[in-house]
Amino acid sequence: MARPTAGDVLVETLIDWGVDTVFGIPGDGINGVIEALRTRQDRIRFIQVRHEESAAFAACAYAKWTGKLGVCLATSGPGGIHLLNGLYDAKLDGQPVLAITGLQFHDLVHTFTQQDVELDKLFADVAAYNVRIMGPNHVENAVELACRTALARRGVAHVTIPVDMQSQPVEARTRSERNVPGHASDVMAPPAQMPGEDQIARAAAILNAGKKTAILAGRGALGARDVLEAVAERLGAPVIKPLLGKGVLPDDSPCSTGGIGLLGTLPSQEALEDCDTLLIAGSAFPYIEYYPKPGQARAVQIDLDPQRIGLRYPVEAGLVGDTRKVLEQLLPRLAHRDDRSFLAGAQEGMKAWNALMVERGTRQDQPMKPQVVAHELDRLLRHDAIVATDSGTITTWAARHLTMRDGMMFSCSGNLASMACGLPYAIAAAVAYPDRQVVCFIGDGGLTMLIGELATCVKYNLDIKIVVIKNNALGQIKWEQMVFLGNPEYVCELQPVDFAAVARGFGVAGWSVDDPARCGEVLREAMAAPGPALVEAIVDPHEPPMPAKATLKQAAHLAASLARGTPARRKIAMTVASDTVRELV
């Protein structure tokens, strides 16, 4: 029987750590690893994507959707370089991802050979653990520690291995005397860190002393719905959900006030502006301008990572541990608040906000509004739906018009806010959960960046429904130029693409719609189609993602940008004026 190679040991170690899926592209710098995957394809699957950036995005998303270690694989040089964007997505959103890359022949590194890129040095910033394999007997120890570190630190680990070593046999005679065989382990100890009784008591005292408490519940609170609702109900506190926490509570929960920030709701913004006490539960929401003013509110924060305590807002009590477990300890110490006026005010605000969203989502004027597409799509989402979206104005329509039901999942690129993530995220969801409804809600700018992944959808017959909002513009940048800087819009217009025709060229069923009266019908037909399907929704390019509460400064900047010569300024002015009037009445 042939002795195992370094590639064999690498893949066996992944299997020992529960890895069942690897995303990547084969290449001559990883041939030994690919061969090891081929001979074990009954135990670990390789999903071939069309761009390594997609592989890293998909690995990050796989970790988000499943809680498992996400793994991506790329060849030496350019292949490994392409992984970086998706790996930074994992780093900034705290997801366990292992990147495996090839390296040139071990004795040709630093000799200007082809693809001579020292990827371990390149990955030094993105990776919490970063190792170059020094020989076949180094593999087991290093890969074991890479898996452990990625899971324990909820970050990126990177292993790069010279191509010649991948196919070399692991031999006892080449093992160093201190490298004792069999001393590595695949057992992962769950973190047991919990705050002490004195810290819980201090946090409870702060929360009990408040009269107007708001809860900011992020991704770390996913899976804590029942206890989070119990805490919110006891304190009479509205629950505000940053984007990655969209699935923390269903949107019909009496405690939920939806999102926050530029794509958030007015009741959420007002709750943070008016609260005297703030509970931050598993969130590192980055936009500090939306938090209460320092000194306005006393704050308690729960987070797995002690480094994040007090990161965004000054807190008086920091509780380090799993959000659900900490809330379970905190709940019995919280007194029922008889004054429900703060929560009741937020609930009344949500009734008005939801009515406004329905009004915007049912408009029949043309050009079709993007809100109409989101509204009609929302009516077709099942309770088991997994929704992946992208970065840009598309995020606003998703955040406001796609409502979370109990059991649904939602995600996107959070702190990195990278374009192009939407389709790879959906691919990872469909691979992980082939029996669930998977929807990719994406903009035309984001889709064109990694449009080749339509081929991946077809290759693996992934049941993904892709809804692309086509406004022929980089909309978010366009509005930022005008509203935040007061500059005329420049170089944001996109060359139109017939996405329905392109989809059919890939073998994906494709539809196109520009009539709001037919939008629901077309979406319903596409959602019912077997396999991957795409709907191109052609919408008004001048519809702005209106902030929940526009400032005078933003209005002045918009007026200045129009006066200075923004293209289509008359249409933009008329659209904004129409939206503002509708909101007021």
JSON list of N, CA and C in Angstrom, two decimals, residues 391-394 397 419 442-449 468-479 481-482 489-497 499 537-543 545 567-568 572:
[
{"chain": "A", "resi": 391, "resn": "SER", "atom": "N", "xyz": [-23.86, 44.58, -1.59]},
{"chain": "A", "resi": 391, "resn": "SER", "atom": "CA", "xyz": [-23.60, 45.90, -1.03]},
{"chain": "A", "resi": 391, "resn": "SER", "atom": "C", "xyz": [-23.96, 46.98, -2.04]},
{"chain": "A", "resi": 392, "resn": "GLY", "atom": "N", "xyz": [-24.61, 48.03, -1.56]},
{"chain": "A", "resi": 392, "resn": "GLY", "atom": "CA", "xyz": [-25.03, 49.12, -2.41]},
{"chain": "A", "resi": 392, "resn": "GLY", "atom": "C", "xyz": [-26.44, 49.54, -2.06]},
{"chain": "A", "resi": 393, "resn": "THR", "atom": "N", "xyz": [-27.12, 50.24, -2.97]},
{"chain": "A", "resi": 393, "resn": "THR", "atom": "CA", "xyz": [-28.52, 50.58, -2.70]},
{"chain": "A", "resi": 393, "resn": "THR", "atom": "C", "xyz": [-29.37, 49.33, -2.55]},
{"chain": "A", "resi": 394, "resn": "ILE", "atom": "N", "xyz": [-28.92, 48.23, -3.16]},
{"chain": "A", "resi": 394, "resn": "ILE", "atom": "CA", "xyz": [-29.65, 46.97, -3.03]},
{"chain": "A", "resi": 394, "resn": "ILE", "atom": "C", "xyz": [-29.80, 46.58, -1.56]},
{"chain": "A", "resi": 397, "resn": "TRP", "atom": "N", "xyz": [-32.91, 48.30, -0.03]},
{"chain": "A", "resi": 397, "resn": "TRP", "atom": "CA", "xyz": [-34.20, 47.69, -0.39]},
{"chain": "A", "resi": 397, "resn": "TRP", "atom": "C", "xyz": [-34.37, 46.35, 0.33]},
{"chain": "A", "resi": 419, "resn": "MET", "atom": "N", "xyz": [-18.86, 44.68, -2.49]},
{"chain": "A", "resi": 419, "resn": "MET", "atom": "CA", "xyz": [-19.70, 44.27, -3.61]},
{"chain": "A", "resi": 419, "resn": "MET", "atom": "C", "xyz": [-19.24, 42.89, -4.08]},
{"chain": "A", "resi": 442, "resn": "ILE", "atom": "N", "xyz": [-29.73, 41.08, -5.61]},
{"chain": "A", "resi": 442, "resn": "ILE", "atom": "CA", "xyz": [-28.44, 41.69, -5.94]},
{"chain": "A", "resi": 442, "resn": "ILE", "atom": "C", "xyz": [-28.62, 42.85, -6.92]},
{"chain": "A", "resi": 443, "resn": "GLY", "atom": "N", "xyz": [-27.67, 43.77, -6.92]},
{"chain": "A", "resi": 443, "resn": "GLY", "atom": "CA", "xyz": [-27.68, 44.87, -7.87]},
{"chain": "A", "resi": 443, "resn": "GLY", "atom": "C", "xyz": [-26.90, 44.52, -9.12]},
{"chain": "A", "resi": 444, "resn": "ASP", "atom": "N", "xyz": [-27.10, 45.32, -10.18]},
{"chain": "A", "resi": 444, "resn": "ASP", "atom": "CA", "xyz": [-26.42, 45.03, -11.43]},
{"chain": "A", "resi": 444, "resn": "ASP", "atom": "C", "xyz": [-24.91, 45.24, -11.31]},
{"chain": "A", "resi": 445, "resn": "GLY", "atom": "N", "xyz": [-24.48, 46.19, -10.50]},
{"chain": "A", "resi": 445, "resn": "GLY", "atom": "CA", "xyz": [-23.05, 46.40, -10.31]},
{"chain": "A", "resi": 445, "resn": "GLY", "atom": "C", "xyz": [-22.38, 45.23, -9.63]},
{"chain": "A", "resi": 446, "resn": "GLY", "atom": "N", "xyz": [-23.00, 44.72, -8.58]},
{"chain": "A", "resi": 446, "resn": "GLY", "atom": "CA", "xyz": [-22.42, 43.59, -7.85]},
{"chain": "A", "resi": 446, "resn": "GLY", "atom": "C", "xyz": [-22.44, 42.30, -8.66]},
{"chain": "A", "resi": 447, "resn": "LEU", "atom": "N", "xyz": [-23.53, 42.06, -9.39]},
{"chain": "A", "resi": 447, "resn": "LEU", "atom": "CA", "xyz": [-23.62, 40.82, -10.15]},
{"chain": "A", "resi": 447, "resn": "LEU", "atom": "C", "xyz": [-22.58, 40.76, -11.26]},
{"chain": "A", "resi": 448, "resn": "THR", "atom": "N", "xyz": [-22.34, 41.87, -11.96]},
{"chain": "A", "resi": 448, "resn": "THR", "atom": "CA", "xyz": [-21.40, 41.81, -13.08]},
{"chain": "A", "resi": 448, "resn": "THR", "atom": "C", "xyz": [-19.98, 41.51, -12.62]},
{"chain": "A", "resi": 449, "resn": "MET", "atom": "N", "xyz": [-19.66, 41.82, -11.37]},
{"chain": "A", "resi": 449, "resn": "MET", "atom": "CA", "xyz": [-18.29, 41.56, -10.89]},
{"chain": "A", "resi": 449, "resn": "MET", "atom": "C", "xyz": [-17.95, 40.07, -10.88]},
{"chain": "A", "resi": 468, "resn": "VAL", "atom": "N", "xyz": [-32.08, 40.47, -9.85]},
{"chain": "A", "resi": 468, "resn": "VAL", "atom": "CA", "xyz": [-31.11, 41.53, -10.04]},
{"chain": "A", "resi": 468, "resn": "VAL", "atom": "C", "xyz": [-31.84, 42.84, -10.31]},
{"chain": "A", "resi": 469, "resn": "ILE", "atom": "N", "xyz": [-31.57, 43.82, -9.45]},
{"chain": "A", "resi": 469, "resn": "ILE", "atom": "CA", "xyz": [-32.13, 45.16, -9.62]},
{"chain": "A", "resi": 469, "resn": "ILE", "atom": "C", "xyz": [-31.24, 45.92, -10.60]},
{"chain": "A", "resi": 470, "resn": "LYS", "atom": "N", "xyz": [-31.81, 46.23, -11.75]},
{"chain": "A", "resi": 470, "resn": "LYS", "atom": "CA", "xyz": [-31.03, 46.84, -12.84]},
{"chain": "A", "resi": 470, "resn": "LYS", "atom": "C", "xyz": [-31.39, 48.32, -12.96]},
{"chain": "A", "resi": 471, "resn": "ASN", "atom": "N", "xyz": [-30.49, 49.18, -12.47]},
{"chain": "A", "resi": 471, "resn": "ASN", "atom": "CA", "xyz": [-30.67, 50.62, -12.66]},
{"chain": "A", "resi": 471, "resn": "ASN", "atom": "C", "xyz": [-29.54, 51.24, -13.47]},
{"chain": "A", "resi": 472, "resn": "ASN", "atom": "N", "xyz": [-28.65, 50.38, -13.97]},
{"chain": "A", "resi": 472, "resn": "ASN", "atom": "CA", "xyz": [-27.53, 50.83, -14.83]},
{"chain": "A", "resi": 472, "resn": "ASN", "atom": "C", "xyz": [-26.68, 51.90, -14.15]},
{"chain": "A", "resi": 473, "resn": "ALA", "atom": "N", "xyz": [-26.49, 51.73, -12.86]},
{"chain": "A", "resi": 473, "resn": "ALA", "atom": "CA", "xyz": [-25.69, 52.71, -12.11]},
{"chain": "A", "resi": 473, "resn": "ALA", "atom": "C", "xyz": [-25.11, 52.07, -10.86]},
{"chain": "A", "resi": 474, "resn": "LEU", "atom": "N", "xyz": [-23.98, 52.62, -10.43]},
{"chain": "A", "resi": 474, "resn": "LEU", "atom": "CA", "xyz": [-23.46, 52.31, -9.10]},
{"chain": "A", "resi": 474, "resn": "LEU", "atom": "C", "xyz": [-24.19, 53.26, -8.14]},
{"chain": "A", "resi": 475, "resn": "GLY", "atom": "N", "xyz": [-25.40, 52.85, -7.77]},
{"chain": "A", "resi": 475, "resn": "GLY", "atom": "CA", "xyz": [-26.33, 53.76, -7.11]},
{"chain": "A", "resi": 475, "resn": "GLY", "atom": "C", "xyz": [-25.84, 54.30, -5.79]},
{"chain": "A", "resi": 476, "resn": "GLN", "atom": "N", "xyz": [-25.26, 53.44, -4.95]},
{"chain": "A", "resi": 476, "resn": "GLN", "atom": "CA", "xyz": [-24.82, 53.91, -3.63]},
{"chain": "A", "resi": 476, "resn": "GLN", "atom": "C", "xyz": [-23.76, 55.00, -3.77]},
{"chain": "A", "resi": 477, "resn": "ILE", "atom": "N", "xyz": [-22.82, 54.79, -4.66]},
{"chain": "A", "resi": 477, "resn": "ILE", "atom": "CA", "xyz": [-21.76, 55.79, -4.84]},
{"chain": "A", "resi": 477, "resn": "ILE", "atom": "C", "xyz": [-22.33, 57.07, -5.43]},
{"chain": "A", "resi": 478, "resn": "LYS", "atom": "N", "xyz": [-23.24, 56.92, -6.35]},
{"chain": "A", "resi": 478, "resn": "LYS", "atom": "CA", "xyz": [-23.89, 58.08, -6.97]},
{"chain": "A", "resi": 478, "resn": "LYS", "atom": "C", "xyz": [-24.54, 58.97, -5.90]},
{"chain": "A", "resi": 479, "resn": "TRP", "atom": "N", "xyz": [-25.31, 58.36, -4.99]},
{"chain": "A", "resi": 479, "resn": "TRP", "atom": "CA", "xyz": [-25.99, 59.16, -3.98]},
{"chain": "A", "resi": 479, "resn": "TRP", "atom": "C", "xyz": [-25.03, 59.67, -2.91]},
{"chain": "A", "resi": 481, "resn": "GLN", "atom": "N", "xyz": [-21.96, 60.62, -3.54]},
{"chain": "A", "resi": 481, "resn": "GLN", "atom": "CA", "xyz": [-21.32, 61.78, -4.16]},
{"chain": "A", "resi": 481, "resn": "GLN", "atom": "C", "xyz": [-22.20, 63.02, -4.01]},
{"chain": "A", "resi": 482, "resn": "MET", "atom": "N", "xyz": [-23.49, 62.84, -4.21]},
{"chain": "A", "resi": 482, "resn": "MET", "atom": "CA", "xyz": [-24.40, 63.98, -4.20]},
{"chain": "A", "resi": 482, "resn": "MET", "atom": "C", "xyz": [-24.80, 64.40, -2.78]},
{"chain": "A", "resi": 489, "resn": "GLU", "atom": "N", "xyz": [-22.80, 63.84, -9.62]},
{"chain": "A", "resi": 489, "resn": "GLU", "atom": "CA", "xyz": [-22.52, 62.41, -9.85]},
{"chain": "A", "resi": 489, "resn": "GLU", "atom": "C", "xyz": [-21.55, 62.26, -11.01]},
{"chain": "A", "resi": 490, "resn": "TYR", "atom": "N", "xyz": [-20.55, 61.38, -10.87]},
{"chain": "A", "resi": 490, "resn": "TYR", "atom": "CA", "xyz": [-19.54, 61.22, -11.91]},
{"chain": "A", "resi": 490, "resn": "TYR", "atom": "C", "xyz": [-19.07, 59.77, -11.97]},
{"chain": "A", "resi": 491, "resn": "VAL", "atom": "N", "xyz": [-18.97, 59.22, -13.16]},
{"chain": "A", "resi": 491, "resn": "VAL", "atom": "CA", "xyz": [-18.49, 57.87, -13.52]},
{"chain": "A", "resi": 491, "resn": "VAL", "atom": "C", "xyz": [-19.22, 56.76, -12.76]},
{"chain": "A", "resi": 492, "resn": "CYS", "atom": "N", "xyz": [-20.47, 56.98, -12.42]},
{"chain": "A", "resi": 492, "resn": "CYS", "atom": "CA", "xyz": [-21.26, 55.94, -11.76]},
{"chain": "A", "resi": 492, "resn": "CYS", "atom": "C", "xyz": [-22.23, 55.23, -12.71]},
{"chain": "A", "resi": 493, "resn": "GLU", "atom": "N", "xyz": [-22.37, 55.77, -13.91]},
{"chain": "A", "resi": 493, "resn": "GLU", "atom": "CA", "xyz": [-23.27, 55.15, -14.89]},
{"chain": "A", "resi": 493, "resn": "GLU", "atom": "C", "xyz": [-22.65, 53.87, -15.43]},
{"chain": "A", "resi": 494, "resn": "LEU", "atom": "N", "xyz": [-23.46, 52.81, -15.53]},
{"chain": "A", "resi": 494, "resn": "LEU", "atom": "CA", "xyz": [-22.99, 51.51, -16.01]},
{"chain": "A", "resi": 494, "resn": "LEU", "atom": "C", "xyz": [-23.53, 51.24, -17.42]},
{"chain": "A", "resi": 495, "resn": "GLN", "atom": "N", "xyz": [-22.70, 50.62, -18.22]},
{"chain": "A", "resi": 495, "resn": "GLN", "atom": "CA", "xyz": [-23.14, 50.15, -19.53]},
{"chain": "A", "resi": 495, "resn": "GLN", "atom": "C", "xyz": [-24.22, 49.09, -19.31]},
{"chain": "A", "resi": 496, "resn": "PRO", "atom": "N", "xyz": [-25.40, 49.24, -19.91]},
{"chain": "A", "resi": 496, "resn": "PRO", "atom": "CA", "xyz": [-26.47, 48.27, -19.69]},
{"chain": "A", "resi": 496, "resn": "PRO", "atom": "C", "xyz": [-26.10, 46.86, -20.14]},
{"chain": "A", "resi": 497, "resn": "VAL", "atom": "N", "xyz": [-26.58, 45.89, -19.39]},
{"chain": "A", "resi": 497, "resn": "VAL", "atom": "CA", "xyz": [-26.37, 44.48, -19.70]},
{"chain": "A", "resi": 497, "resn": "VAL", "atom": "C", "xyz": [-27.75, 43.81, -19.75]},
{"chain": "A", "resi": 499, "resn": "PHE", "atom": "N", "xyz": [-29.32, 41.05, -18.69]},
{"chain": "A", "resi": 499, "resn": "PHE", "atom": "CA", "xyz": [-29.02, 39.96, -17.77]},
{"chain": "A", "resi": 499, "resn": "PHE", "atom": "C", "xyz": [-29.84, 38.71, -18.06]},
{"chain": "A", "resi": 537, "resn": "ALA", "atom": "N", "xyz": [-34.92, 42.91, -13.10]},
{"chain": "A", "resi": 537, "resn": "ALA", "atom": "CA", "xyz": [-35.95, 43.90, -12.83]},
{"chain": "A", "resi": 537, "resn": "ALA", "atom": "C", "xyz": [-35.40, 45.28, -13.17]},
{"chain": "A", "resi": 538, "resn": "ILE", "atom": "N", "xyz": [-35.93, 45.89, -14.20]},
{"chain": "A", "resi": 538, "resn": "ILE", "atom": "CA", "xyz": [-35.43, 47.19, -14.69]},
{"chain": "A", "resi": 538, "resn": "ILE", "atom": "C", "xyz": [-36.16, 48.29, -13.93]},
{"chain": "A", "resi": 539, "resn": "VAL", "atom": "N", "xyz": [-35.41, 49.11, -13.19]},
{"chain": "A", "resi": 539, "resn": "VAL", "atom": "CA", "xyz": [-36.02, 50.05, -12.25]},
{"chain": "A", "resi": 539, "resn": "VAL", "atom": "C", "xyz": [-35.54, 51.48, -12.51]},
{"chain": "A", "resi": 540, "resn": "ASP", "atom": "N", "xyz": [-36.19, 52.40, -11.83]},
{"chain": "A", "resi": 540, "resn": "ASP", "atom": "CA", "xyz": [-35.90, 53.83, -11.93]},
{"chain": "A", "resi": 540, "resn": "ASP", "atom": "C", "xyz": [-34.49, 54.11, -11.40]},
{"chain": "A", "resi": 541, "resn": "PRO", "atom": "N", "xyz": [-33.58, 54.59, -12.25]},
{"chain": "A", "resi": 541, "resn": "PRO", "atom": "CA", "xyz": [-32.22, 54.86, -11.78]},
{"chain": "A", "resi": 541, "resn": "PRO", "atom": "C", "xyz": [-32.14, 56.09, -10.88]},
{"chain": "A", "resi": 542, "resn": "HIS", "atom": "N", "xyz": [-33.21, 56.87, -10.80]},
{"chain": "A", "resi": 542, "resn": "HIS", "atom": "CA", "xyz": [-33.18, 58.11, -10.03]},
{"chain": "A", "resi": 542, "resn": "HIS", "atom": "C", "xyz": [-33.89, 57.99, -8.69]},
{"chain": "A", "resi": 543, "resn": "GLU", "atom": "N", "xyz": [-34.28, 56.76, -8.31]},
{"chain": "A", "resi": 543, "resn": "GLU", "atom": "CA", "xyz": [-34.94, 56.56, -7.02]},
{"chain": "A", "resi": 543, "resn": "GLU", "atom": "C", "xyz": [-33.89, 56.52, -5.92]},
{"chain": "A", "resi": 545, "resn": "PRO", "atom": "N", "xyz": [-32.13, 56.01, -2.16]},
{"chain": "A", "resi": 545, "resn": "PRO", "atom": "CA", "xyz": [-32.32, 55.27, -0.91]},
{"chain": "A", "resi": 545, "resn": "PRO", "atom": "C", "xyz": [-32.46, 56.27, 0.23]},
{"chain": "A", "resi": 567, "resn": "PRO", "atom": "N", "xyz": [-25.81, 64.95, -13.86]},
{"chain": "A", "resi": 567, "resn": "PRO", "atom": "CA", "xyz": [-26.61, 64.50, -15.00]},
{"chain": "A", "resi": 567, "resn": "PRO", "atom": "C", "xyz": [-28.03, 64.12, -14.55]},
{"chain": "A", "resi": 568, "resn": "ALA", "atom": "N", "xyz": [-29.01, 64.35, -15.39]},
{"chain": "A", "resi": 568, "resn": "ALA", "atom": "CA", "xyz": [-30.42, 64.03, -15.13]},
{"chain": "A", "resi": 568, "resn": "ALA", "atom": "C", "xyz": [-30.93, 64.72, -13.87]},
{"chain": "A", "resi": 572, "resn": "ILE", "atom": "N", "xyz": [-33.97, 63.69, -11.19]},
{"chain": "A", "resi": 572, "resn": "ILE", "atom": "CA", "xyz": [-33.64, 63.39, -9.80]},
{"chain": "A", "resi": 572, "resn": "ILE", "atom": "C", "xyz": [-34.42, 64.29, -8.85]}
]
